[in-house]
Tab-separated table of N, CA and C and ligand atoms in Angstrom:
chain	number	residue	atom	x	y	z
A	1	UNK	N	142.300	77.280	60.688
A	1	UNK	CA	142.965	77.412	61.988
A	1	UNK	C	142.611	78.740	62.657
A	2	UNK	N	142.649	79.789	61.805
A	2	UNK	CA	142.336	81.175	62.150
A	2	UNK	C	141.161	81.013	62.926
A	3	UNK	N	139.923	80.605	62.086
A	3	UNK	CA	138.308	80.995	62.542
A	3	UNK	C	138.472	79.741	63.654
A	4	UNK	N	138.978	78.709	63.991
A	4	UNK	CA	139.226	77.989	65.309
A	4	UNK	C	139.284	78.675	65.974
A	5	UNK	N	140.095	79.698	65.911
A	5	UNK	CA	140.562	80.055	67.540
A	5	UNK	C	139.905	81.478	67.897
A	6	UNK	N	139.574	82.133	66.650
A	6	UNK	CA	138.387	83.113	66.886
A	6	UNK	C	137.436	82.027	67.487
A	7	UNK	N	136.873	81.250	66.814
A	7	UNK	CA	135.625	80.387	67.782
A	7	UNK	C	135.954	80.463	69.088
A	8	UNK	N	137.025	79.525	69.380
A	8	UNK	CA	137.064	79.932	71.133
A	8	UNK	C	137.014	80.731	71.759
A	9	UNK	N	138.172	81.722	71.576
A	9	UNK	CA	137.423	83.374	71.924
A	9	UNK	C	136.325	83.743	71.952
A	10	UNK	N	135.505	83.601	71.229
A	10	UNK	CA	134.247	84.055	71.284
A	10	UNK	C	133.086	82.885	72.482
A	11	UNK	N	133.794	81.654	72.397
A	11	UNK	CA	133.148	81.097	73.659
A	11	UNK	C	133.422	81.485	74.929
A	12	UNK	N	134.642	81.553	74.978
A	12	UNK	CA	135.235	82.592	76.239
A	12	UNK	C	134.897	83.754	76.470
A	13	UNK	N	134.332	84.511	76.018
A	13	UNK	CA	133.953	85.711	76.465
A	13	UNK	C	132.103	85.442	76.583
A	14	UNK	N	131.961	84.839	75.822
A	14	UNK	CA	130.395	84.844	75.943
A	14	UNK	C	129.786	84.066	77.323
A	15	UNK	N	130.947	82.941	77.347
A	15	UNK	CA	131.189	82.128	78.954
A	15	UNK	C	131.076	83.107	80.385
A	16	UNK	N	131.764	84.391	80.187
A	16	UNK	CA	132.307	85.153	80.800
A	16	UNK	C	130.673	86.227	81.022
A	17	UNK	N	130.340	86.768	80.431
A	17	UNK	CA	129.445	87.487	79.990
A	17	UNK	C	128.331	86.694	80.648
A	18	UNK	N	127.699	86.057	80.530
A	18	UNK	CA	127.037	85.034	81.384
A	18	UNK	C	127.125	84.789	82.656
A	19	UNK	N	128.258	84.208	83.361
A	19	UNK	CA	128.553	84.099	84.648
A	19	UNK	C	128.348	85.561	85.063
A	20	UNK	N	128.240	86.343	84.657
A	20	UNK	CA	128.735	87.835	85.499
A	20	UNK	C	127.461	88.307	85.650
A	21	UNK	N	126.375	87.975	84.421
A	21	UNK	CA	125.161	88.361	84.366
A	21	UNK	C	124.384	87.975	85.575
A	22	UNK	N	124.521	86.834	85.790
A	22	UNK	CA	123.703	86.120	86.901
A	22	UNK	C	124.372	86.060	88.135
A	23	UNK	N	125.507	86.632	88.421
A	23	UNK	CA	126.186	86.177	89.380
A	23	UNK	C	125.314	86.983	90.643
A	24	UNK	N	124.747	87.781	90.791
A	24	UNK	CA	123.887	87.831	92.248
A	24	UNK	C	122.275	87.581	92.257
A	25	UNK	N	122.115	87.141	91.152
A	25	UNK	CA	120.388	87.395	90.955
A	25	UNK	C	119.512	86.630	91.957
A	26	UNK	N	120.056	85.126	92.194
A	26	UNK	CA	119.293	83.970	92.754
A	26	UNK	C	119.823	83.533	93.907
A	27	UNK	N	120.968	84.075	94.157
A	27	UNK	CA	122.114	83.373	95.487
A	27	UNK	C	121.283	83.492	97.158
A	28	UNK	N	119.964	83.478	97.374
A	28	UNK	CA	119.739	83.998	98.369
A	28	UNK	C	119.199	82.414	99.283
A	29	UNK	N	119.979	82.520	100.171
A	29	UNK	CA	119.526	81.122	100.892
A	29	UNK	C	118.280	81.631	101.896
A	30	UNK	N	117.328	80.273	102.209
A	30	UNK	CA	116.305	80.747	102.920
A	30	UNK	C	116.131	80.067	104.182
A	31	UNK	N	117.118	80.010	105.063
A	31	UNK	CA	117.020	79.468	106.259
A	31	UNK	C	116.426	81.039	107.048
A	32	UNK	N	115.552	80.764	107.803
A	32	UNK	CA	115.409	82.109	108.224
A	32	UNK	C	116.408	81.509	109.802
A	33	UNK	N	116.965	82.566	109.681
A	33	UNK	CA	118.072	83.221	110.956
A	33	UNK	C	117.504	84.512	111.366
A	34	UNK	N	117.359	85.044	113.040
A	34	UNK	CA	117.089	86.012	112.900
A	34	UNK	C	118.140	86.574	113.992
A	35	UNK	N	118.523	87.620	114.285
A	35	UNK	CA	119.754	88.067	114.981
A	35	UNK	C	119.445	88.651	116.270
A	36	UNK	N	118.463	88.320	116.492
A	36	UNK	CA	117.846	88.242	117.701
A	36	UNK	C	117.028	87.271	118.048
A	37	UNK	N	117.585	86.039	117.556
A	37	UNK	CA	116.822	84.733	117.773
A	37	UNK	C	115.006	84.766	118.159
A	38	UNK	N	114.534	85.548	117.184
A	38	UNK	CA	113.288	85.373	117.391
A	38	UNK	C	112.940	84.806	116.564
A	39	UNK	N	111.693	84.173	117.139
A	39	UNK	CA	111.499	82.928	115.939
A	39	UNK	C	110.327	83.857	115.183
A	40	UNK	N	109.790	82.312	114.174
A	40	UNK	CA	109.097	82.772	113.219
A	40	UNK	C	107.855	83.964	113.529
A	41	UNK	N	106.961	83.212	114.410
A	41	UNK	CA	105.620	83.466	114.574
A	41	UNK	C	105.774	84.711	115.446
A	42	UNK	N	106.679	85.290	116.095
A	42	UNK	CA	106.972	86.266	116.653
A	42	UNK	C	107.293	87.571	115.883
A	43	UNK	N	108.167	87.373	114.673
A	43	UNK	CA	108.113	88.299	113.601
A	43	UNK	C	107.256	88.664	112.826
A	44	UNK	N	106.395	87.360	112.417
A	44	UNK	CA	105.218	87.748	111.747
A	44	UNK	C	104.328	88.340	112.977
A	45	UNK	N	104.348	88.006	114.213
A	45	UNK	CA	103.101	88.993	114.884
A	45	UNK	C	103.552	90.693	114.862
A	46	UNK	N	104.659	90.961	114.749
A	46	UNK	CA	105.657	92.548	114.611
A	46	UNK	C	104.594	92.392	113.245
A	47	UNK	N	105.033	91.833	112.303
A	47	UNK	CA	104.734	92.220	110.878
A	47	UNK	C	103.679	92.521	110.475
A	48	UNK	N	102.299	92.198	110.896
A	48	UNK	CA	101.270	92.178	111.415
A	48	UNK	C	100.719	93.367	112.071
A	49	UNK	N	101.085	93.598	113.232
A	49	UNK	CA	100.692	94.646	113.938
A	49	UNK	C	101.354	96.069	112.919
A	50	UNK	N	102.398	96.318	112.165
A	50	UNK	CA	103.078	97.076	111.648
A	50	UNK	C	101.924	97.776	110.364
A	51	UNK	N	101.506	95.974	109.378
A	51	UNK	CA	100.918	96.396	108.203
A	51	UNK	C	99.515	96.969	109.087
A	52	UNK	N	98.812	96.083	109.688
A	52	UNK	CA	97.277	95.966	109.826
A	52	UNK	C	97.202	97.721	111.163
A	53	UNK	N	96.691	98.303	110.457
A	53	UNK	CA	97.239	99.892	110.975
A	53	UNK	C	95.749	100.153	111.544
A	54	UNK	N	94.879	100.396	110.957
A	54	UNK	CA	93.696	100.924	111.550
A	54	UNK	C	92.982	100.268	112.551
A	55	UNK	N	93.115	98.923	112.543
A	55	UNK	CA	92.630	98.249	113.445
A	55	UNK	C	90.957	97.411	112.787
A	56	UNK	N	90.899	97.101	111.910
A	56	UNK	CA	89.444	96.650	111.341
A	56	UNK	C	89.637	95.398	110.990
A	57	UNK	N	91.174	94.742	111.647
A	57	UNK	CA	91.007	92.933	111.156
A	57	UNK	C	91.135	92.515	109.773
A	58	UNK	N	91.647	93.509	109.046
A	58	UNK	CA	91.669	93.303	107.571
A	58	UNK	C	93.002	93.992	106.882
A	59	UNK	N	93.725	93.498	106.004
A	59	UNK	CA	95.143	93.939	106.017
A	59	UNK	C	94.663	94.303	104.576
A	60	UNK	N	94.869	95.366	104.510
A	60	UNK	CA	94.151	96.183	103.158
A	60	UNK	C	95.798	96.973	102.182
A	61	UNK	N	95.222	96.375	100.871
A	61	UNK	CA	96.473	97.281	99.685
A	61	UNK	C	96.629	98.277	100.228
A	62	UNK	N	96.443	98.945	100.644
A	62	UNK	CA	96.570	100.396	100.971
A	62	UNK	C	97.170	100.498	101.904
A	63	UNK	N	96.944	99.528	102.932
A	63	UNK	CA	97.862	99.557	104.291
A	63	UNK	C	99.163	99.410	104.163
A	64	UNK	N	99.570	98.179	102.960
A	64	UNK	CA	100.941	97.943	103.397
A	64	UNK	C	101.149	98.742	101.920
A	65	UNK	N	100.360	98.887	101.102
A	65	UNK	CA	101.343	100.644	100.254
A	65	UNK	C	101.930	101.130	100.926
A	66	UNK	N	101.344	101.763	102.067
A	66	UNK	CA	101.643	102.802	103.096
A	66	UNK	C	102.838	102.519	103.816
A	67	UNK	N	102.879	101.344	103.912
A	67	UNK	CA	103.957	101.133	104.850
A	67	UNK	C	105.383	100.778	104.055
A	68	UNK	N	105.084	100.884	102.983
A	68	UNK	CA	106.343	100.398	101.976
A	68	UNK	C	106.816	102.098	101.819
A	69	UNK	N	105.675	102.848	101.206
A	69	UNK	CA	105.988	104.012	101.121
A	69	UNK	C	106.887	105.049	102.047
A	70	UNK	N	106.497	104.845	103.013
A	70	UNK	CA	106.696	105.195	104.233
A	70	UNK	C	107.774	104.754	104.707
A	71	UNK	N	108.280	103.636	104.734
A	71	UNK	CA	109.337	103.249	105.447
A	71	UNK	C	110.318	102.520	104.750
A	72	UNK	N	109.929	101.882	103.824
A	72	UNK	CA	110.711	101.257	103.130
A	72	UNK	C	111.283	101.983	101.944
A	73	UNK	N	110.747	102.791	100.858
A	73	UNK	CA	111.305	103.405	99.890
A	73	UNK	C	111.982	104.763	100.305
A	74	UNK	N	113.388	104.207	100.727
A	74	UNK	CA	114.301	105.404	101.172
A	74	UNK	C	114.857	106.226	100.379
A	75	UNK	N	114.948	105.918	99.230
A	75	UNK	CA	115.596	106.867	98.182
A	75	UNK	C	113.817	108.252	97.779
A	76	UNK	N	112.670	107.800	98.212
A	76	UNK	CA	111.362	107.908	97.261
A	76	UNK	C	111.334	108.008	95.983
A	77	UNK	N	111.737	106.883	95.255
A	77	UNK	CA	111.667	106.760	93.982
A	77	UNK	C	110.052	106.547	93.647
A	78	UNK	N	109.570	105.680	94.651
A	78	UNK	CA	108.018	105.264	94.269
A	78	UNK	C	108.032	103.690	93.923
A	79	UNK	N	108.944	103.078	93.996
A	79	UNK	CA	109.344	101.991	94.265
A	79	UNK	C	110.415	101.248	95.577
A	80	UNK	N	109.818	100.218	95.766
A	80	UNK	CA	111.064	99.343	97.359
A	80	UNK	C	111.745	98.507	96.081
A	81	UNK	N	113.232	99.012	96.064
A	81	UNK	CA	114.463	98.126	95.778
A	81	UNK	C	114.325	96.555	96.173
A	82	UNK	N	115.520	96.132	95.924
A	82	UNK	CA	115.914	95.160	97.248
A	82	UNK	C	116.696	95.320	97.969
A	83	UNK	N	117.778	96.390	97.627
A	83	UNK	CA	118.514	96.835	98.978
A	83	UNK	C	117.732	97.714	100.170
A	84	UNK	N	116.847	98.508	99.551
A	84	UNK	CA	116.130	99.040	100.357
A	84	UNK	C	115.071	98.108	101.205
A	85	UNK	N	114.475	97.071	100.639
A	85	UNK	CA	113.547	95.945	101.670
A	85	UNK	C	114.473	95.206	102.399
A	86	UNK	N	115.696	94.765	101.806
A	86	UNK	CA	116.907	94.209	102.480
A	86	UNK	C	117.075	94.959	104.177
A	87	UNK	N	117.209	96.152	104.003
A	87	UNK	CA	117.873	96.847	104.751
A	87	UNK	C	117.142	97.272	105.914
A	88	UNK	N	115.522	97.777	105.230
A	88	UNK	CA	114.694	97.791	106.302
A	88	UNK	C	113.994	96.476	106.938
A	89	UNK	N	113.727	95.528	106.251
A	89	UNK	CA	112.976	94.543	106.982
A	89	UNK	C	114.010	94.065	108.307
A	90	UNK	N	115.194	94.208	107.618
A	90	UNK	CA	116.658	93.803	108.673
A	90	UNK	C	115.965	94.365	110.158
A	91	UNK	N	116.706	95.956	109.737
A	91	UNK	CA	116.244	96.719	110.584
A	91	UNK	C	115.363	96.510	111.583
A	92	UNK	N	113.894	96.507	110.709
A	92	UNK	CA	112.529	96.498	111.868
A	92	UNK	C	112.853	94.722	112.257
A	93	UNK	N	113.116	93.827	111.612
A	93	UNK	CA	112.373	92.786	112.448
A	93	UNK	C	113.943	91.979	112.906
A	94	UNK	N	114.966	92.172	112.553
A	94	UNK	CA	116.281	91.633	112.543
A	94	UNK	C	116.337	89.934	112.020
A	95	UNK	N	115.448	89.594	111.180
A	95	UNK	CA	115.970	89.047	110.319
A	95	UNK	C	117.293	88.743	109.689
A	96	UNK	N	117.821	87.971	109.352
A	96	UNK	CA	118.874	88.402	108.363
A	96	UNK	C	118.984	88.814	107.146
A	97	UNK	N	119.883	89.216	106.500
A	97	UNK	CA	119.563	90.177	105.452
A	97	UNK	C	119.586	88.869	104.091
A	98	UNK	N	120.065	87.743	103.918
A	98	UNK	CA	119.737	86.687	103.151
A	98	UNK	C	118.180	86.307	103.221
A	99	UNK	N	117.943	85.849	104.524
A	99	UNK	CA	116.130	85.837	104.762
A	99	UNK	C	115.369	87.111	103.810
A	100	UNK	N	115.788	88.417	104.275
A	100	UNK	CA	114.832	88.997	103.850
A	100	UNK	C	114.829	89.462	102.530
A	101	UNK	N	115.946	88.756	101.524
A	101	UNK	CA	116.724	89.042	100.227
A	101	UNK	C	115.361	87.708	99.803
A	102	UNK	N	114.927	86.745	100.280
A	102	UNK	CA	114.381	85.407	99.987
A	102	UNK	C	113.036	86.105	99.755
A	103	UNK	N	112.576	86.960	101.263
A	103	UNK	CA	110.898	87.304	101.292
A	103	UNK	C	110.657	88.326	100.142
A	104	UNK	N	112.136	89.067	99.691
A	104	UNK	CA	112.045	90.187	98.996
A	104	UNK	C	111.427	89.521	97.010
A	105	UNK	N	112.302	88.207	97.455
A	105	UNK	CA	112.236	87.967	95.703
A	105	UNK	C	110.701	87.115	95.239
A	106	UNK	N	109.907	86.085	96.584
A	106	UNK	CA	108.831	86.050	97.081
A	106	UNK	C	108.118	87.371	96.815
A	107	UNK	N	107.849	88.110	97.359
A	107	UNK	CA	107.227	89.628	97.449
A	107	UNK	C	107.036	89.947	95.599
A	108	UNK	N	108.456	89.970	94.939
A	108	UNK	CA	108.771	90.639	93.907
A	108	UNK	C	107.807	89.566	92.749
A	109	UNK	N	106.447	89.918	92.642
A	109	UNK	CA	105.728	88.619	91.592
A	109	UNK	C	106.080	88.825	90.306
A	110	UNK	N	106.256	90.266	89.732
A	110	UNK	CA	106.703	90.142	88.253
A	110	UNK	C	108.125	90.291	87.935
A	111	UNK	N	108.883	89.829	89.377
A	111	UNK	CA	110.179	89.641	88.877
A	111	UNK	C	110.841	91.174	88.244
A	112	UNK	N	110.499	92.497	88.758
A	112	UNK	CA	111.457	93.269	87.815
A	112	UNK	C	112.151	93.731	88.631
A	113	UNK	N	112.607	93.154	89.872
A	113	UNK	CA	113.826	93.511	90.980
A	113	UNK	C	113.024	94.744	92.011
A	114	UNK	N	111.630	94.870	91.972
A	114	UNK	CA	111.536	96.248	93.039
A	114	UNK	C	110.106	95.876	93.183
A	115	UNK	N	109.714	96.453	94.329
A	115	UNK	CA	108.319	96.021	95.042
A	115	UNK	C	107.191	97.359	94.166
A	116	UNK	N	106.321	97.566	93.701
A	116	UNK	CA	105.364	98.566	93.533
A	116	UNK	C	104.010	98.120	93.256
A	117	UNK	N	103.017	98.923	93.054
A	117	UNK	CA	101.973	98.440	93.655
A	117	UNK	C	101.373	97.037	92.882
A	118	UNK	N	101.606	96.732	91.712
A	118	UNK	CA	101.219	95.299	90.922
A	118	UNK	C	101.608	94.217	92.216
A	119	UNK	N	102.802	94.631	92.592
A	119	UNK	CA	103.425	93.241	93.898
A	119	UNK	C	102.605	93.227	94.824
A	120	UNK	N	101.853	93.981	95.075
A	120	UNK	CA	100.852	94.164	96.601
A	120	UNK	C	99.402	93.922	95.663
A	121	UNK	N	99.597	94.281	94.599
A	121	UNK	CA	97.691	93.607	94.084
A	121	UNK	C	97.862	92.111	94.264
A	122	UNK	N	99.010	91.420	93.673
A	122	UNK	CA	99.269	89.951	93.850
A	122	UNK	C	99.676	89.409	94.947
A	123	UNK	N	100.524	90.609	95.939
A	123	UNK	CA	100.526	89.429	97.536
A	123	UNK	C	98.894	89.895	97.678
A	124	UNK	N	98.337	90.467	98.116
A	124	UNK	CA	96.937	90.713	98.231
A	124	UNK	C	95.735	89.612	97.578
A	125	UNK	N	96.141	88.698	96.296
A	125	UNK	CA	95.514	87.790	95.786
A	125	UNK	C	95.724	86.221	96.172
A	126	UNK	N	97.253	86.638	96.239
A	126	UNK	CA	97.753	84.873	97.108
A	126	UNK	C	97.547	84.945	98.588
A	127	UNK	N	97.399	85.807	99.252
A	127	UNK	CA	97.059	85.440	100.762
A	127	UNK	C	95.453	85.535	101.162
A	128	UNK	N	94.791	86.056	99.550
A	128	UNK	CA	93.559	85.737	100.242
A	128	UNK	C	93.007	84.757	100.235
A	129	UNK	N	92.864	83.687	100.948
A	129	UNK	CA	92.748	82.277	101.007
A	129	UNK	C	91.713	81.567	100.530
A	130	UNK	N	90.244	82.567	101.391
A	130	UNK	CA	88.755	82.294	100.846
A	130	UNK	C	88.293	82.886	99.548
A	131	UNK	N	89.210	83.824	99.082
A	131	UNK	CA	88.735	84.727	97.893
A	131	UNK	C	87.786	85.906	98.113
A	132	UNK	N	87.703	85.954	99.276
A	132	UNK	CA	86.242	87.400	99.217
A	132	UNK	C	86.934	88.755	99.123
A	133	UNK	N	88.156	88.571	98.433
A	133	UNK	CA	88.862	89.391	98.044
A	133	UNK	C	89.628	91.071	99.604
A	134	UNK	N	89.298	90.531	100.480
A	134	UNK	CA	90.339	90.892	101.531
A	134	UNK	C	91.333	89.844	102.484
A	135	UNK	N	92.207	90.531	102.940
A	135	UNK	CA	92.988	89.505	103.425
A	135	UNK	C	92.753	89.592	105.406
A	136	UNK	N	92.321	89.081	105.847
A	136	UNK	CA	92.043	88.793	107.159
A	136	UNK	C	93.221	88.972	107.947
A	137	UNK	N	93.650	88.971	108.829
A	137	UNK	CA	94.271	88.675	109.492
A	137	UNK	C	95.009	87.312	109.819
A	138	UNK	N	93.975	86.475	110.124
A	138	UNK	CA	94.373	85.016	110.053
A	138	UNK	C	94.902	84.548	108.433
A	139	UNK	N	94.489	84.851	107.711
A	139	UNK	CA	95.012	85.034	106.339
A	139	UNK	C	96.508	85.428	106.107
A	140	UNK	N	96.326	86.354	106.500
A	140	UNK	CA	97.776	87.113	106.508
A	140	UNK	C	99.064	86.234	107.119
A	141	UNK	N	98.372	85.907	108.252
A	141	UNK	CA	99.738	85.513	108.871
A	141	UNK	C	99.637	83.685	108.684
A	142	UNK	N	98.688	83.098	108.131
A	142	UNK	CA	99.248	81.891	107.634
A	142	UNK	C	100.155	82.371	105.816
A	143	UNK	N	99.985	82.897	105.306
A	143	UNK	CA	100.360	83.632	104.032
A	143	UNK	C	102.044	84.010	105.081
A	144	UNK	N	102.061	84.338	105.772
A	144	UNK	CA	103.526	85.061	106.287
A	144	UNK	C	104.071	83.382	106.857
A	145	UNK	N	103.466	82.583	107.605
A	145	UNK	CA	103.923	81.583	107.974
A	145	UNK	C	104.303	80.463	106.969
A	146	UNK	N	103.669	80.544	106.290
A	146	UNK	CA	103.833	79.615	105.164
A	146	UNK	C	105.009	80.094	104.600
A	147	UNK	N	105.590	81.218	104.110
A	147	UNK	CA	106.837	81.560	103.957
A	147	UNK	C	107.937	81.315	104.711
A	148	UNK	N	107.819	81.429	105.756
A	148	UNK	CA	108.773	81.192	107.327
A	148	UNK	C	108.816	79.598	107.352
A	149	UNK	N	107.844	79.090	107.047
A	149	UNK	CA	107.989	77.586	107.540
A	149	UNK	C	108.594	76.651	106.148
A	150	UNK	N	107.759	77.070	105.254
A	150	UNK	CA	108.190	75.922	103.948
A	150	UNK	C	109.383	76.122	103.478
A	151	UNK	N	110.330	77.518	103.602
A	151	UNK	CA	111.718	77.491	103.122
A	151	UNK	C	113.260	77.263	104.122
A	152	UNK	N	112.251	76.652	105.256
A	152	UNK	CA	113.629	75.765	105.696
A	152	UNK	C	113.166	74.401	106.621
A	153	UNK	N	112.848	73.401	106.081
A	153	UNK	CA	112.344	71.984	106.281
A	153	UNK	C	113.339	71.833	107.691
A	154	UNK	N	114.752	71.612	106.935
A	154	UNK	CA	115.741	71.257	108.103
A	154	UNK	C	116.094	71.976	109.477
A	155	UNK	N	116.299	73.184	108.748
A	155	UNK	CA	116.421	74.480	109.972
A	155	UNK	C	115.137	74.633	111.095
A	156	UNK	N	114.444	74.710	110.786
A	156	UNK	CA	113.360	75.678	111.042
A	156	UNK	C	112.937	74.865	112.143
A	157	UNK	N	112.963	75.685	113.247
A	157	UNK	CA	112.096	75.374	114.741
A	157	UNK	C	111.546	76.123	115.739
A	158	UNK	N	110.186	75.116	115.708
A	158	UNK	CA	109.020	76.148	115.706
A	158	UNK	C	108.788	76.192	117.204
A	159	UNK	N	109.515	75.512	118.100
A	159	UNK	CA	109.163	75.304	119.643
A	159	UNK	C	107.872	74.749	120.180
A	160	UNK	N	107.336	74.094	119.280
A	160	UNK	CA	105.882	73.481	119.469
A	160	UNK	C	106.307	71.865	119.940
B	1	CA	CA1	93.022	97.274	108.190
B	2	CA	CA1	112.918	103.098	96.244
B	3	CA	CA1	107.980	93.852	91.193
């Protein structure tokens, strides 16, 4: 009777321990809303003009290092959080902060909760489409559209 009810206890807390673990990790819905009702293709052209800096048609690791560095890592740890990409992508493009909690975990490829440079060798590998190992422009922003468009089927309108 004793070790019964130790058993339960011990399911109960381990029940507990669990729920709490996960309770914000995945909750991020991806309707993009933006709070200035701009639509998709309008943010990605901001997003765009922001990374692609020098002007050579080619959106280079280095560019959007720079721009993470720069603007996004507010604490300068040497890493973008997700409160910190949360907060700025808000900011610059007014997104909502669920949307950009979605692009953030997208962005985040090895999953260890913060953007640094491994995440930009791999967005840098999935948006290069042809493989000649830079990312174009037109590259880029089907790579940004394809995000905007495939995570809300129902929502999402494109005014076309
Ligand atoms: Ca460039
Ligand atoms: Ca940081
Ligand atoms: Ca990461």
């Amino acid at each position: 009777m004793i070790a019964f009810l130790v058993l339960i206890g011990s399911v109960a807390v381990y029940g507990q321990g669990q729920s709490q673990g996960h309770a914000h990790a995945h909750n991020h819905s991806c309707i993009h809303n933006n709070h200035q009702q701009l639509q998709a293709d309008q943010v990605i052209i901001s997003v765009i003009a922001d990374m692609e800096k020098d002007g050579d048609g080619i959106v280079e690791q280095t560019e959007v290092e720079k721009e993470f560095v720069e603007k996004y890592d507010h604490d300068k740890s040497g890493d973008v959080s997700e409160d910190e990409f949360v907060k700025q992508w808000h900011q610059q493009y007014h997104d909502a902060p669920d949307f950009a909690g979605y692009l953030f975990h997208h962005f985040d490829s090895n999953d260890d909760h913060k953007l640094s440079a491994i995440d930009i060798v791999n967005f840098v590998k999935s948006a290069d489409a042809d493989g000649n190992g830079r990312v174009s422009i037109a590259e880029f922003q089907a790579f940004l559209t394809n995000l905007y468009v495939n995570c809300v089927p129902s929502h999402y309108s494109h005014g076309r």
